[in-house]
Amino acid sequence: MPTSQPKTIYLSEYRVPDFLVDHADLRFELFEDGARVHSSLSIRRNPDSREQGSALELNGDSLTLESVHLDGRQLAPGDYDDRGELLVVPSVPDAFELQVVTWIEPQNNTRLEGLYKSSGMFCTQCEAEGFRCITFFPDRPDVMARFRTRIEADKAAYPVLLSNGNPVDSGELDNGRHFVTWEDPFPKPSYLFALVAGDLVEKTDTFGTMSGREIDLRIYVEPRNAEKTAHAMDSLKRSMRWDEETYGREYDLDIFMIVAVDDFNMGAMENKGLNIFNSSCVLARPESETDMAFQRVEAIVAHEYFHNWSGNRVTCRDWFQLSLKEGFTVFRDSQFSADMGSPTVKRIEDATLLRTAQFAEDAGPMAHPVRPASYMEISNFYTLTIYEKGNEVVRMIHTLLGPERFRKGSDLYFERHDGQAVTTDDFVRAMEDASGRDLGQFRLWYEQAGTPVLAVEDDYDEASQVYRLTVTQSIPDTPGQSGKKPQHIPFALGLLDTKGADIPLTLAGEQSTGETTRVLELTETSHTFEFTGIASRPVPSLLRNFSAPVRVNYPWTRDQLMFLMSHDSDGFNRWDAGQRLAVEVIRELSGHAEAEVDPRLVEASRTLLNDREADQALVAKMLQLPTEAYLIELADKPDVQIIHHARERVLKVLATALREELLACYRRQQPAEPYQVTPEDVASRSLRNMALSWLLHIGDQEALTLALEQFEKATNMTDQAGALRALVNSPFEAERGQALEAFYQQWHQDPQVVEQWFSIQAASPVAGDLPSVRRLLEHEAFDWKNPNKIRSVVGAFAGQNLVHFHDQEGSGYQFLAETIRRLDDSNPQIAARLAAPLTRWRKFAHVYSEGMRKALESVRDKEGLSRDVYEIVHKSLAD
Ligand SMILES: [Zn+2]
């Protein structure tokens, strides 16, 4: 752990590697008290490097060096310099074999980077810089080697030994040990290396590729999870087929493996041929996992699989290019999820995440471009900006080019760069070359941080039947960036006539094409568009389907929003109009106890509840009130307590006024058995559970009876957890306690369900006050070494239970700071992630910001702060 200020690394200082590794031959001897790693590397000088006489430098972290051999000759300690984080061999020939033996202690590795143990199994996480915790290596993504890996371990304790590629050899050894050797024919960077050794059961299947090859598919889990793999396997096969059909990408090894691991810092990792997953992102069965978990598993299995091309076959030159693989792959998985379910609902979910959390990041002290220019600790840059805004950037290219030219671009990208480590610029250039479009100005999306704001003004001239729309863009300053240039923004819009029908859109000087949604391209600070032949003043439907990750300001009246809610042909904008209306109504109540809830919101909700013809998946989304987090994001110097109480009041007024409709909705929505995760059934369960939670919120006795019955008789977790959550957030204290206890007794042997149980309580404004949350940390099922448990208690409290986290005494902030200090030594990645809610202290009203700042300072003052937490805290506190 560094004690002085960590070094900042700059994109502008990138240099090609001085040495390349053609082949890495690894042998792992795994024991209970540690592991010995024998590494044999075929190294040569990089002809493209300007430093032809330079010393060899290999990265290392927490390694005990046992020996170094160069071309078979053992080096004396004076022949090399072991500086801990760097092994330097000053004098080496142009090409040579280097053999290094290191000793590591996976059983004591609580950082969960490199090789570590989880539930008795050995596993790895090497992205971004974990491989250097295994052995000395040029641990950077532009060094791509062919790996051969031999694993040796006790056969009884570790019958399954896995690594990347195809298995090529196996056999028995002395003392009850055995070995398996794996060979990966594809050159890859060290961050894609993986190893697993454990007592696991395998679920197998096969997939026939488009060229007629049969791929062996395997999912490895602990025996107790054997019944939870079917959904992931189905999702995998659907992903493989979809990637062939949509992108022409075929799988390339003979075997594809997924392993579920309980202790994991991230969601999942796309290691070549051997994906390692956080258990919560791969295991699912109806009884114990919710609809949301099913959808998450499908999306993440697809995401990691898609990386085989967008990430593994073509990888990143350096970590500044992280969005090259992540933005593109999130785009691919979101296209896949849209194709598998409801495209409109998927778009709403993506935009909600972006507008709530990524916009907040873009407006905070950690704001950075999709391609950052510098970092201290790369682990801190696995952000919503890199992933979700990166996805939006690729989506905009897709919108600008159209699906066919986009596909030509992706084909060219894969063909041109197969086996290479490249940049986001290479990606954009392939899109330009294949389509003939100039994306020069568009590249600013990769370089400029901050969320563009579009101010829209309009006027209508009845005499000439011309409707004029002026769009002015501005991009706020962000740390280190001011005076930004206008960006190239695809701005989709439609116009509704007085009856709510789409008007064909013809710009001045054009022939009519009959098109009713147009994608206008904004490139200047301000544009005025003139639409001709408009018979009466229209209602604009702006940024249809959320065509760009921007904020739009336009002064819609509440009646216009109601009109758009019921008439807009763009499902996304129907939803968005409802959100805007609800935001205005809640805002109006904020701090005004005597103000009335606008009856138009009640009527709009009543119409939705009664509308049986409409897409119920969209209705379910439209009925959800904007979250507190979103309301806070929209506000200037928000007062969290006031926002919370205003939203609560709206909810209570709605639930009281719509009691009959909610009960009818609850009774009507009966999804068919058996359980299926179709958009219809998901919507049906979501509406039922929403109706129940609204009614329990106002203490409705009839709803209590329904909730208790649903809790006891539920055959799937969506309904059981839905009833539990509604009870936990209700005023019925006795029933709440009984349900929590019964749920725990029923599920205490299933860690994924226990995590839900924790988070339902920690996120509850009713049951999750700070003393209760502290008690959860003392619970027998809580484990400080397990990131999922920490996220389900501390993460849920600080991220979702805003009324208690933002307690005005600052106790919530101090609690979070205490947790971060505690985790900083054992798992700095998780500690740094938890700090996010505090980083935005400047945004909040004074009564909050002071407490948040003090909490951050108490973290800053900890001795021996990790690089991860150091970067976040110091950037947040900087002037
Ligand atoms: Zn990814």
PDB file of C-alpha atoms in Angstrom, residues 110-304:
ATOM      1  CA  THR A 110      -8.689 -10.650   0.552  1.00  0.00           C
ATOM      2  CA  ARG A 111      -8.359  -8.101  -2.269  1.00  0.00           C
ATOM      3  CA  LEU A 112      -9.769 -10.726  -4.648  1.00  0.00           C
ATOM      4  CA  GLU A 113      -7.322  -9.629  -7.364  1.00  0.00           C
ATOM      5  CA  GLY A 114      -5.028 -12.225  -8.938  1.00  0.00           C
ATOM      6  CA  LEU A 115      -5.320 -15.795  -7.599  1.00  0.00           C
ATOM      7  CA  TYR A 116      -7.446 -16.246  -4.465  1.00  0.00           C
ATOM      8  CA  LYS A 117      -9.668 -18.702  -2.673  1.00  0.00           C
ATOM      9  CA  SER A 118     -13.445 -18.488  -2.440  1.00  0.00           C
ATOM     10  CA  SER A 119     -15.547 -21.154  -0.661  1.00  0.00           C
ATOM     11  CA  GLY A 120     -12.611 -23.560  -0.801  1.00  0.00           C
ATOM     12  CA  MET A 121     -11.938 -23.128  -4.521  1.00  0.00           C
ATOM     13  CA  PHE A 122      -9.051 -21.402  -6.242  1.00  0.00           C
ATOM     14  CA  CYS A 123     -10.074 -18.775  -8.774  1.00  0.00           C
ATOM     15  CA  THR A 124      -8.668 -15.692 -10.481  1.00  0.00           C
ATOM     16  CA  GLN A 125      -9.585 -12.143 -11.386  1.00  0.00           C
ATOM     17  CA  CYS A 126      -6.905 -10.530 -13.522  1.00  0.00           C
ATOM     18  CA  GLU A 127      -8.580  -7.520 -15.133  1.00  0.00           C
ATOM     19  CA  ALA A 128      -7.275  -4.931 -14.958  1.00  0.00           C
ATOM     20  CA  GLU A 129      -3.950  -5.520 -13.175  1.00  0.00           C
ATOM     21  CA  GLY A 130      -4.436  -8.750 -11.218  1.00  0.00           C
ATOM     22  CA  PHE A 131      -2.070 -10.941 -13.216  1.00  0.00           C
ATOM     23  CA  ARG A 132       0.906  -9.182 -11.642  1.00  0.00           C
ATOM     24  CA  CYS A 133      -0.283 -10.605  -8.294  1.00  0.00           C
ATOM     25  CA  ILE A 134       0.329 -14.103  -9.754  1.00  0.00           C
ATOM     26  CA  THR A 135       3.741 -13.757 -11.391  1.00  0.00           C
ATOM     27  CA  PHE A 136       6.084 -11.130 -12.842  1.00  0.00           C
ATOM     28  CA  PHE A 137       4.867 -10.137 -16.304  1.00  0.00           C
ATOM     29  CA  PRO A 138       4.580  -7.135 -18.644  1.00  0.00           C
ATOM     30  CA  ASP A 139       1.025  -6.739 -17.341  1.00  0.00           C
ATOM     31  CA  ARG A 140      -0.464  -4.458 -19.997  1.00  0.00           C
ATOM     32  CA  PRO A 141      -3.087  -5.297 -22.593  1.00  0.00           C
ATOM     33  CA  ASP A 142      -0.922  -4.612 -25.651  1.00  0.00           C
ATOM     34  CA  VAL A 143       1.379  -7.527 -24.799  1.00  0.00           C
ATOM     35  CA  MET A 144      -0.431 -10.550 -26.194  1.00  0.00           C
ATOM     36  CA  ALA A 145       0.969 -14.035 -25.669  1.00  0.00           C
ATOM     37  CA  ARG A 146      -0.072 -17.620 -26.328  1.00  0.00           C
ATOM     38  CA  PHE A 147      -0.617 -19.272 -22.936  1.00  0.00           C
ATOM     39  CA  ARG A 148      -0.083 -22.877 -21.945  1.00  0.00           C
ATOM     40  CA  THR A 149      -1.094 -23.615 -18.343  1.00  0.00           C
ATOM     41  CA  ARG A 150      -0.470 -26.695 -16.251  1.00  0.00           C
ATOM     42  CA  ILE A 151      -2.300 -26.906 -12.925  1.00  0.00           C
ATOM     43  CA  GLU A 152      -1.304 -29.363 -10.201  1.00  0.00           C
ATOM     44  CA  ALA A 153      -3.380 -29.930  -7.054  1.00  0.00           C
ATOM     45  CA  ASP A 154      -4.726 -32.483  -4.618  1.00  0.00           C
ATOM     46  CA  LYS A 155      -7.173 -34.629  -6.573  1.00  0.00           C
ATOM     47  CA  ALA A 156      -9.733 -35.193  -3.809  1.00  0.00           C
ATOM     48  CA  ALA A 157     -10.041 -31.531  -2.830  1.00  0.00           C
ATOM     49  CA  TYR A 158      -9.699 -30.116  -6.361  1.00  0.00           C
ATOM     50  CA  PRO A 159     -10.991 -32.645  -8.862  1.00  0.00           C
ATOM     51  CA  VAL A 160     -11.737 -29.905 -11.413  1.00  0.00           C
ATOM     52  CA  LEU A 161      -8.763 -27.936 -12.830  1.00  0.00           C
ATOM     53  CA  LEU A 162      -9.566 -25.319 -15.479  1.00  0.00           C
ATOM     54  CA  SER A 163      -7.802 -22.669 -17.515  1.00  0.00           C
ATOM     55  CA  ASN A 164      -8.182 -20.904 -20.861  1.00  0.00           C
ATOM     56  CA  GLY A 165      -8.331 -22.657 -24.197  1.00  0.00           C
ATOM     57  CA  ASN A 166      -8.613 -26.389 -24.807  1.00  0.00           C
ATOM     58  CA  PRO A 167      -7.488 -29.216 -22.451  1.00  0.00           C
ATOM     59  CA  VAL A 168      -4.488 -30.989 -23.984  1.00  0.00           C
ATOM     60  CA  ASP A 169      -3.115 -33.257 -21.265  1.00  0.00           C
ATOM     61  CA  SER A 170      -3.951 -34.646 -17.825  1.00  0.00           C
ATOM     62  CA  GLY A 171      -2.725 -37.313 -15.447  1.00  0.00           C
ATOM     63  CA  GLU A 172      -1.938 -38.547 -11.953  1.00  0.00           C
ATOM     64  CA  LEU A 173       0.931 -37.405  -9.746  1.00  0.00           C
ATOM     65  CA  ASP A 174       2.361 -38.673  -6.454  1.00  0.00           C
ATOM     66  CA  ASN A 175       0.708 -38.040  -3.071  1.00  0.00           C
ATOM     67  CA  GLY A 176      -2.852 -38.086  -4.407  1.00  0.00           C
ATOM     68  CA  ARG A 177      -2.216 -35.130  -6.670  1.00  0.00           C
ATOM     69  CA  HIS A 178      -3.135 -34.712 -10.316  1.00  0.00           C
ATOM     70  CA  PHE A 179      -2.652 -32.260 -13.162  1.00  0.00           C
ATOM     71  CA  VAL A 180      -4.400 -30.870 -16.206  1.00  0.00           C
ATOM     72  CA  THR A 181      -2.735 -28.859 -18.981  1.00  0.00           C
ATOM     73  CA  TRP A 182      -4.627 -26.274 -21.029  1.00  0.00           C
ATOM     74  CA  GLU A 183      -3.519 -24.590 -24.203  1.00  0.00           C
ATOM     75  CA  ASP A 184      -5.034 -21.426 -25.610  1.00  0.00           C
ATOM     76  CA  PRO A 185      -4.191 -21.035 -29.317  1.00  0.00           C
ATOM     77  CA  PHE A 186      -5.260 -17.380 -29.393  1.00  0.00           C
ATOM     78  CA  PRO A 187      -2.763 -14.729 -28.284  1.00  0.00           C
ATOM     79  CA  LYS A 188      -4.221 -12.749 -25.400  1.00  0.00           C
ATOM     80  CA  PRO A 189      -3.259 -10.118 -22.880  1.00  0.00           C
ATOM     81  CA  SER A 190      -2.593 -11.277 -19.331  1.00  0.00           C
ATOM     82  CA  TYR A 191      -5.816  -9.686 -18.045  1.00  0.00           C
ATOM     83  CA  LEU A 192      -7.763 -12.447 -19.844  1.00  0.00           C
ATOM     84  CA  PHE A 193      -5.890 -15.241 -18.076  1.00  0.00           C
ATOM     85  CA  ALA A 194      -7.977 -17.459 -15.771  1.00  0.00           C
ATOM     86  CA  LEU A 195      -7.548 -20.459 -13.549  1.00  0.00           C
ATOM     87  CA  VAL A 196     -10.050 -22.396 -11.426  1.00  0.00           C
ATOM     88  CA  ALA A 197      -9.466 -25.380  -9.152  1.00  0.00           C
ATOM     89  CA  GLY A 198     -12.204 -26.825  -7.004  1.00  0.00           C
ATOM     90  CA  ASP A 199     -14.738 -29.471  -6.164  1.00  0.00           C
ATOM     91  CA  LEU A 200     -17.402 -28.472  -8.648  1.00  0.00           C
ATOM     92  CA  VAL A 201     -20.199 -30.130 -10.538  1.00  0.00           C
ATOM     93  CA  GLU A 202     -20.590 -29.464 -14.219  1.00  0.00           C
ATOM     94  CA  LYS A 203     -23.732 -28.942 -16.261  1.00  0.00           C
ATOM     95  CA  THR A 204     -23.090 -29.650 -19.912  1.00  0.00           C
ATOM     96  CA  ASP A 205     -24.732 -28.896 -23.217  1.00  0.00           C
ATOM     97  CA  THR A 206     -23.641 -28.366 -26.792  1.00  0.00           C
ATOM     98  CA  PHE A 207     -24.012 -25.672 -29.425  1.00  0.00           C
ATOM     99  CA  GLY A 208     -23.809 -26.181 -33.197  1.00  0.00           C
ATOM    100  CA  THR A 209     -22.173 -23.161 -34.813  1.00  0.00           C
ATOM    101  CA  MET A 210     -23.093 -21.625 -38.152  1.00  0.00           C
ATOM    102  CA  SER A 211     -20.175 -23.374 -39.839  1.00  0.00           C
ATOM    103  CA  GLY A 212     -21.261 -26.716 -38.397  1.00  0.00           C
ATOM    104  CA  ARG A 213     -18.809 -27.117 -35.497  1.00  0.00           C
ATOM    105  CA  GLU A 214     -20.055 -28.519 -32.215  1.00  0.00           C
ATOM    106  CA  ILE A 215     -19.048 -26.573 -29.115  1.00  0.00           C
ATOM    107  CA  ASP A 216     -18.914 -28.212 -25.723  1.00  0.00           C
ATOM    108  CA  LEU A 217     -20.646 -25.896 -23.194  1.00  0.00           C
ATOM    109  CA  ARG A 218     -20.063 -26.299 -19.470  1.00  0.00           C
ATOM    110  CA  ILE A 219     -21.238 -24.446 -16.393  1.00  0.00           C
ATOM    111  CA  TYR A 220     -19.355 -25.286 -13.188  1.00  0.00           C
ATOM    112  CA  VAL A 221     -20.952 -24.663  -9.801  1.00  0.00           C
ATOM    113  CA  GLU A 222     -20.795 -25.923  -6.253  1.00  0.00           C
ATOM    114  CA  PRO A 223     -22.987 -29.022  -5.819  1.00  0.00           C
ATOM    115  CA  ARG A 224     -25.646 -27.095  -3.855  1.00  0.00           C
ATOM    116  CA  ASN A 225     -26.221 -24.856  -6.895  1.00  0.00           C
ATOM    117  CA  ALA A 226     -26.599 -27.624  -9.438  1.00  0.00           C
ATOM    118  CA  GLU A 227     -30.286 -26.803 -10.002  1.00  0.00           C
ATOM    119  CA  LYS A 228     -29.623 -23.147 -10.728  1.00  0.00           C
ATOM    120  CA  THR A 229     -27.787 -23.323 -14.049  1.00  0.00           C
ATOM    121  CA  ALA A 230     -30.495 -23.958 -16.659  1.00  0.00           C
ATOM    122  CA  HIS A 231     -31.323 -20.320 -17.285  1.00  0.00           C
ATOM    123  CA  ALA A 232     -27.680 -19.342 -17.783  1.00  0.00           C
ATOM    124  CA  MET A 233     -27.191 -22.235 -20.208  1.00  0.00           C
ATOM    125  CA  ASP A 234     -30.238 -21.208 -22.251  1.00  0.00           C
ATOM    126  CA  SER A 235     -29.069 -17.619 -22.212  1.00  0.00           C
ATOM    127  CA  LEU A 236     -25.625 -18.698 -23.419  1.00  0.00           C
ATOM    128  CA  LYS A 237     -27.032 -20.620 -26.366  1.00  0.00           C
ATOM    129  CA  ARG A 238     -29.316 -17.737 -27.316  1.00  0.00           C
ATOM    130  CA  SER A 239     -26.364 -15.353 -27.138  1.00  0.00           C
ATOM    131  CA  MET A 240     -24.215 -17.567 -29.360  1.00  0.00           C
ATOM    132  CA  ARG A 241     -26.959 -17.814 -31.970  1.00  0.00           C
ATOM    133  CA  TRP A 242     -27.740 -14.091 -31.784  1.00  0.00           C
ATOM    134  CA  ASP A 243     -24.115 -13.068 -32.278  1.00  0.00           C
ATOM    135  CA  GLU A 244     -23.901 -15.251 -35.381  1.00  0.00           C
ATOM    136  CA  GLU A 245     -27.112 -13.815 -36.814  1.00  0.00           C
ATOM    137  CA  THR A 246     -26.637 -10.174 -35.856  1.00  0.00           C
ATOM    138  CA  TYR A 247     -22.871  -9.705 -36.148  1.00  0.00           C
ATOM    139  CA  GLY A 248     -21.723 -12.797 -38.063  1.00  0.00           C
ATOM    140  CA  ARG A 249     -19.496 -13.783 -35.116  1.00  0.00           C
ATOM    141  CA  GLU A 250     -18.848 -17.462 -34.509  1.00  0.00           C
ATOM    142  CA  TYR A 251     -17.275 -18.981 -31.398  1.00  0.00           C
ATOM    143  CA  ASP A 252     -13.693 -20.077 -31.939  1.00  0.00           C
ATOM    144  CA  LEU A 253     -12.566 -22.656 -29.326  1.00  0.00           C
ATOM    145  CA  ASP A 254     -13.927 -26.203 -28.899  1.00  0.00           C
ATOM    146  CA  ILE A 255     -15.128 -25.560 -25.370  1.00  0.00           C
ATOM    147  CA  PHE A 256     -16.776 -22.659 -23.554  1.00  0.00           C
ATOM    148  CA  MET A 257     -16.928 -22.673 -19.753  1.00  0.00           C
ATOM    149  CA  ILE A 258     -18.607 -20.592 -17.076  1.00  0.00           C
ATOM    150  CA  VAL A 259     -17.724 -20.900 -13.378  1.00  0.00           C
ATOM    151  CA  ALA A 260     -19.800 -19.429 -10.519  1.00  0.00           C
ATOM    152  CA  VAL A 261     -17.819 -17.902  -7.646  1.00  0.00           C
ATOM    153  CA  ASP A 262     -19.324 -16.491  -4.424  1.00  0.00           C
ATOM    154  CA  ASP A 263     -16.604 -13.941  -3.581  1.00  0.00           C
ATOM    155  CA  PHE A 264     -16.131 -11.664  -6.562  1.00  0.00           C
ATOM    156  CA  ASN A 265     -15.496  -7.936  -6.824  1.00  0.00           C
ATOM    157  CA  MET A 266     -17.267  -7.474 -10.136  1.00  0.00           C
ATOM    158  CA  GLY A 267     -20.245  -8.998 -11.939  1.00  0.00           C
ATOM    159  CA  ALA A 268     -18.400 -11.355 -14.244  1.00  0.00           C
ATOM    160  CA  MET A 269     -15.219 -11.649 -16.285  1.00  0.00           C
ATOM    161  CA  GLU A 270     -14.811 -12.615 -19.921  1.00  0.00           C
ATOM    162  CA  ASN A 271     -11.544 -14.624 -19.656  1.00  0.00           C
ATOM    163  CA  LYS A 272     -10.925 -16.436 -22.934  1.00  0.00           C
ATOM    164  CA  GLY A 273     -13.018 -19.627 -22.981  1.00  0.00           C
ATOM    165  CA  LEU A 274     -13.382 -19.583 -19.185  1.00  0.00           C
ATOM    166  CA  ASN A 275     -15.780 -16.905 -17.985  1.00  0.00           C
ATOM    167  CA  ILE A 276     -15.819 -16.440 -14.217  1.00  0.00           C
ATOM    168  CA  PHE A 277     -19.048 -15.112 -12.748  1.00  0.00           C
ATOM    169  CA  ASN A 278     -20.176 -13.696  -9.480  1.00  0.00           C
ATOM    170  CA  SER A 279     -22.723 -16.326  -8.349  1.00  0.00           C
ATOM    171  CA  SER A 280     -25.405 -13.638  -8.249  1.00  0.00           C
ATOM    172  CA  CYS A 281     -24.969 -13.026 -12.000  1.00  0.00           C
ATOM    173  CA  VAL A 282     -25.263 -16.614 -13.214  1.00  0.00           C
ATOM    174  CA  LEU A 283     -27.408 -18.679 -10.834  1.00  0.00           C
ATOM    175  CA  ALA A 284     -31.187 -18.487 -11.181  1.00  0.00           C
ATOM    176  CA  ARG A 285     -34.249 -20.588 -10.632  1.00  0.00           C
ATOM    177  CA  PRO A 286     -37.816 -19.312 -10.201  1.00  0.00           C
ATOM    178  CA  GLU A 287     -38.226 -20.292  -6.542  1.00  0.00           C
ATOM    179  CA  SER A 288     -35.201 -18.371  -5.332  1.00  0.00           C
ATOM    180  CA  GLU A 289     -34.460 -15.616  -7.863  1.00  0.00           C
ATOM    181  CA  THR A 290     -36.575 -12.711  -9.058  1.00  0.00           C
ATOM    182  CA  ASP A 291     -37.514 -11.649 -12.586  1.00  0.00           C
ATOM    183  CA  MET A 292     -34.895  -8.965 -12.326  1.00  0.00           C
ATOM    184  CA  ALA A 293     -32.242 -11.558 -11.480  1.00  0.00           C
ATOM    185  CA  PHE A 294     -33.324 -13.671 -14.445  1.00  0.00           C
ATOM    186  CA  GLN A 295     -32.981 -10.695 -16.756  1.00  0.00           C
ATOM    187  CA  ARG A 296     -29.633  -9.775 -15.241  1.00  0.00           C
ATOM    188  CA  VAL A 297     -28.281 -13.307 -15.729  1.00  0.00           C
ATOM    189  CA  GLU A 298     -29.357 -13.331 -19.368  1.00  0.00           C
ATOM    190  CA  ALA A 299     -27.804  -9.925 -20.017  1.00  0.00           C
ATOM    191  CA  ILE A 300     -24.512 -10.666 -18.254  1.00  0.00           C
ATOM    192  CA  VAL A 301     -24.060 -14.115 -19.788  1.00  0.00           C
ATOM    193  CA  ALA A 302     -24.588 -12.449 -23.166  1.00  0.00           C
ATOM    194  CA  HIS A 303     -22.267  -9.561 -22.333  1.00  0.00           C
ATOM    195  CA  GLU A 304     -19.376 -11.786 -21.311  1.00  0.00           C
TER     196      GLU A 304
END
